[in-house]
Coordinates of C-alpha atoms and ligand atoms in Angstrom, one line a residue:
F1 CA 105.8 120.5 129.8
Q2 CA 105.7 119.1 126.4
A3 CA 107.6 120.9 123.6
K4 CA 105.2 121.6 120.7
T5 CA 107.6 120.5 118.1
M6 CA 104.9 119.4 115.7
Q7 CA 102.7 122.6 115.8
G8 CA 101.2 123.2 112.4
L9 CA 101.8 119.6 111.1
K10 CA 99.0 117.3 109.9
I11 CA 99.7 113.7 110.7
L12 CA 97.7 110.8 109.3
L13 CA 98.1 107.3 110.9
T14 CA 96.6 103.9 110.4
A15 CA 96.4 101.5 113.4
G16 CA 94.9 98.2 114.5
P17 CA 94.0 95.2 112.3
T18 CA 91.7 95.0 109.4
C19 CA 88.9 92.4 109.3
E20 CA 88.0 90.7 106.1
P21 CA 84.6 89.0 106.0
I22 CA 84.2 85.3 105.0
D23 CA 80.4 85.6 105.6
P24 CA 78.3 87.8 107.9
V25 CA 79.5 86.1 111.1
R26 CA 83.1 85.1 110.2
V27 CA 86.2 87.2 109.5
I28 CA 89.9 86.8 108.7
T29 CA 92.1 89.2 110.6
N30 CA 95.6 89.9 111.9
R31 CA 96.7 90.0 115.5
S32 CA 97.1 93.6 116.4
S33 CA 95.9 95.5 119.5
G34 CA 96.4 98.9 118.0
K35 CA 98.4 100.1 121.0
T36 CA 101.5 101.2 119.1
G37 CA 99.5 103.2 116.6
Y38 CA 97.3 104.8 119.2
A39 CA 100.4 105.7 121.3
L40 CA 101.9 107.4 118.3
A41 CA 98.7 109.3 117.6
Q42 CA 98.7 110.5 121.3
A43 CA 102.4 111.5 121.1
A44 CA 101.8 113.5 117.9
H45 CA 98.9 115.3 119.5
E46 CA 100.9 116.1 122.6
A47 CA 103.6 117.6 120.4
G48 CA 101.0 119.9 118.8
A49 CA 100.2 118.1 115.6
Q50 CA 96.7 117.9 114.1
V51 CA 96.1 114.1 114.1
T52 CA 93.8 111.9 112.1
L53 CA 93.8 108.2 113.1
I54 CA 92.2 105.7 110.7
S55 CA 91.6 102.6 112.9
G56 CA 90.6 99.1 112.3
P57 CA 88.6 97.4 115.1
T58 CA 90.3 97.7 118.5
N59 CA 89.1 98.0 122.1
L60 CA 91.1 101.2 122.7
P61 CA 89.6 104.6 123.5
C62 CA 90.4 107.4 121.1
P63 CA 93.3 109.5 122.4
H64 CA 92.3 113.0 123.6
G65 CA 92.4 115.5 120.8
V66 CA 92.8 113.0 118.0
T67 CA 90.2 112.6 115.2
R68 CA 89.5 108.9 114.7
L69 CA 87.8 107.3 111.7
S70 CA 86.8 103.7 112.3
V71 CA 87.0 101.1 109.5
Q72 CA 86.7 97.3 109.2
T73 CA 88.3 96.2 106.0
A74 CA 91.5 97.0 104.1
Q75 CA 89.5 98.4 101.3
Q76 CA 87.7 100.8 103.7
M77 CA 91.0 101.7 105.3
H78 CA 92.5 102.3 101.8
S79 CA 89.7 104.7 100.7
A80 CA 89.7 106.6 104.0
V81 CA 93.5 107.0 103.8
M82 CA 93.4 108.1 100.1
K83 CA 90.8 110.8 101.0
H84 CA 93.1 112.4 103.6
A85 CA 96.6 111.6 102.2
N86 CA 97.1 114.7 100.0
D87 CA 96.1 116.9 102.9
S88 CA 98.7 115.4 105.3
D89 CA 102.4 116.3 105.9
I90 CA 103.3 112.9 107.4
F91 CA 101.7 109.5 106.9
I92 CA 102.5 106.7 109.4
G93 CA 101.2 103.3 108.5
V94 CA 101.1 101.2 111.7
A95 CA 98.1 99.1 110.9
A96 CA 98.4 95.3 110.4
V97 CA 96.5 95.4 107.1
A98 CA 95.3 92.0 105.9
D99 CA 97.3 91.1 102.9
W100 CA 94.4 89.2 101.3
R101 CA 90.7 89.3 101.4
V102 CA 88.2 86.6 100.6
A103 CA 87.2 86.9 96.9
N104 CA 84.1 84.7 97.3
A105 CA 82.8 86.0 100.6
S106 CA 79.2 84.9 101.2
S107 CA 76.3 87.3 101.9
E108 CA 74.6 84.4 103.7
K109 CA 76.0 82.5 106.7
L110 CA 77.8 79.4 105.5
K111 CA 76.2 76.3 106.9
K112 CA 78.1 73.5 108.6
T113 CA 75.4 71.1 107.6
D114 CA 76.9 71.2 104.1
G115 CA 79.3 68.7 105.6
H116 CA 82.5 70.1 104.1
P117 CA 84.6 73.2 104.8
P118 CA 84.2 76.1 102.4
H119 CA 86.6 76.7 99.6
L120 CA 87.9 80.2 100.1
E121 CA 89.5 82.1 97.3
F122 CA 91.7 85.1 98.1
V123 CA 92.6 88.3 96.3
M124 CA 95.4 90.7 97.3
N125 CA 94.4 93.9 99.2
P126 CA 95.9 97.2 98.1
D127 CA 99.2 98.0 99.7
I128 CA 98.1 101.3 101.3
L129 CA 101.6 102.4 102.4
A130 CA 103.2 101.8 99.1
E131 CA 100.4 103.6 97.3
V132 CA 100.6 106.7 99.5
A133 CA 104.4 106.6 99.2
S134 CA 104.1 106.8 95.4
L135 CA 101.8 109.8 95.3
A136 CA 103.4 112.7 93.4
N137 CA 102.7 115.4 96.1
G138 CA 101.9 113.0 98.9
P139 CA 103.0 113.1 102.6
W140 CA 106.3 112.0 103.9
C141 CA 105.9 108.3 104.8
V142 CA 106.8 106.0 107.7
G143 CA 106.2 102.3 107.5
F144 CA 106.2 99.6 110.2
A145 CA 107.3 96.0 109.9
A146 CA 106.6 93.3 112.5
E147 CA 108.9 90.5 111.7
T148 CA 109.9 87.3 113.4
S149 CA 113.6 88.2 112.9
L150 CA 115.3 91.5 112.3
A151 CA 117.9 91.3 109.5
A152 CA 119.1 94.8 108.5
K153 CA 119.6 93.8 104.9
E154 CA 116.0 92.5 104.5
L155 CA 114.5 95.5 106.3
Q156 CA 116.5 97.8 104.1
S157 CA 115.1 96.2 101.0
K158 CA 111.6 96.2 102.4
R159 CA 112.0 100.0 103.1
Q160 CA 113.1 100.5 99.5
R161 CA 110.4 98.3 98.0
K162 CA 107.7 100.3 99.9
G163 CA 109.4 103.5 98.8
V164 CA 109.5 105.1 102.3
P165 CA 112.2 107.1 104.0
I166 CA 111.7 105.4 107.3
L167 CA 110.7 101.8 108.3
V168 CA 110.2 101.0 111.9
A169 CA 110.9 97.4 112.8
N170 CA 109.9 95.3 115.8
L171 CA 109.9 91.7 116.7
A172 CA 106.4 90.3 116.2
Q173 CA 106.8 87.8 119.1
Q174 CA 107.9 90.7 121.5
V175 CA 105.3 93.3 120.6
M176 CA 102.0 91.4 120.5
D177 CA 99.5 91.7 123.3
T178 CA 101.9 93.7 125.5
D179 CA 102.2 97.3 126.7
H180 CA 106.0 97.2 126.0
T181 CA 107.9 97.3 122.8
T182 CA 111.4 97.4 121.3
I183 CA 111.9 99.2 118.1
H184 CA 114.5 99.7 115.4
L185 CA 114.5 102.6 113.0
V186 CA 115.7 101.9 109.5
D187 CA 116.5 104.8 107.2
E188 CA 118.9 105.4 104.3
T189 CA 121.8 105.6 106.8
G190 CA 121.1 102.1 108.3
M191 CA 119.4 100.5 111.3
T192 CA 119.4 102.2 114.8
A193 CA 118.0 100.6 118.0
L194 CA 115.6 103.1 119.6
G195 CA 115.3 101.2 122.9
T196 CA 112.8 99.3 124.9
G197 CA 110.0 100.6 127.0
H198 CA 106.3 101.3 127.5
K199 CA 104.6 101.9 124.2
L200 CA 103.8 105.5 125.0
D201 CA 107.4 106.3 126.0
V202 CA 108.8 104.6 122.9
A203 CA 106.1 106.4 120.7
R204 CA 107.2 109.8 122.1
Q205 CA 110.8 109.0 121.4
L206 CA 110.0 107.7 117.9
M207 CA 107.9 110.7 117.1
T208 CA 110.9 113.0 118.0
E209 CA 113.1 111.0 115.6
I210 CA 110.5 111.1 112.8
V211 CA 110.0 114.9 113.1
K212 CA 113.8 115.4 113.2
R213 CA 114.2 113.5 109.9
Y214 CA 111.1 115.2 108.3
R215 CA 112.5 118.6 109.1
Q216 CA 115.9 117.7 107.7
H217 CA 114.2 116.5 104.5
Q218 CA 112.2 119.8 104.3
A219 CA 115.3 121.9 104.8
Ligands
LIG301 O1 104.6 94.3 103.7 P1 104.3 94.4 105.1 O2 102.8 94.1 105.4 O3 105.2 93.7 106.1 O4 104.5 96.0 105.4 C1 104.2 96.5 106.6 C2 103.9 98.0 106.4 O5 103.0 98.2 105.2 C3 103.1 98.6 107.5 O6 103.4 99.9 107.7 C4 101.6 98.4 107.1 O7 100.8 99.3 107.7 C5 101.7 98.7 105.6 N1 100.7 97.9 104.8 C6 99.7 98.6 104.1 N2 98.9 97.9 103.3 C7 99.0 96.6 103.2 C8 100.0 95.9 103.8 C9 100.9 96.6 104.6 O8 99.6 99.8 104.3 N3 98.1 96.0 102.4

């Protein structure tokens, strides 16, 4: 039995990496399996929410009952999110969005016979989470941070910089390519350890904490 604590809520999530083309056969990407985001989407659906998952390329099946929209690049993810943001109650940005894309991407395959490596120029991608968080009537926002060390003070300033009520932090070296995770929840009261476990169990626990805080905020 699963309590339907999220009945009537519309949840929008991003998950997975984004892939930024260099040329038609080469990309720059981030290491992300998408497992945490997909587990959260499943947990939200189990709790009765209507779930839209905007996903970069992963090998994962779409969780039962979840609407998935597949994208490749950060710009595609950005426009898909902006289309749905105003119609969502909660936005959870789990995706490992590439911070930069190649400004001078080639429409033709770059040839090695040129004898020298290409000179790539980069431009910043939009910060999807920060933009959703700044919408006037936008959803309540949760961000993620995969860091190589967890310093409460730095995480608190990242949370404030992004303008989100909740930032979920995990250790990059512990979370990648595994089915287990350890997460910390950072909100205006400080940092709380939420425990370690299988990503689906941790996702269910995290979703309960998110909904609790969302309801308090609504009250
Ligand atoms: O700044 P940093 O990339 O560490 O922040 C991580 C959080 O911001 C994640 O929730 C991620 O999904 C989101 N993000 C985003 N768009 C970007 C970069 C990060 O939505 N361009």
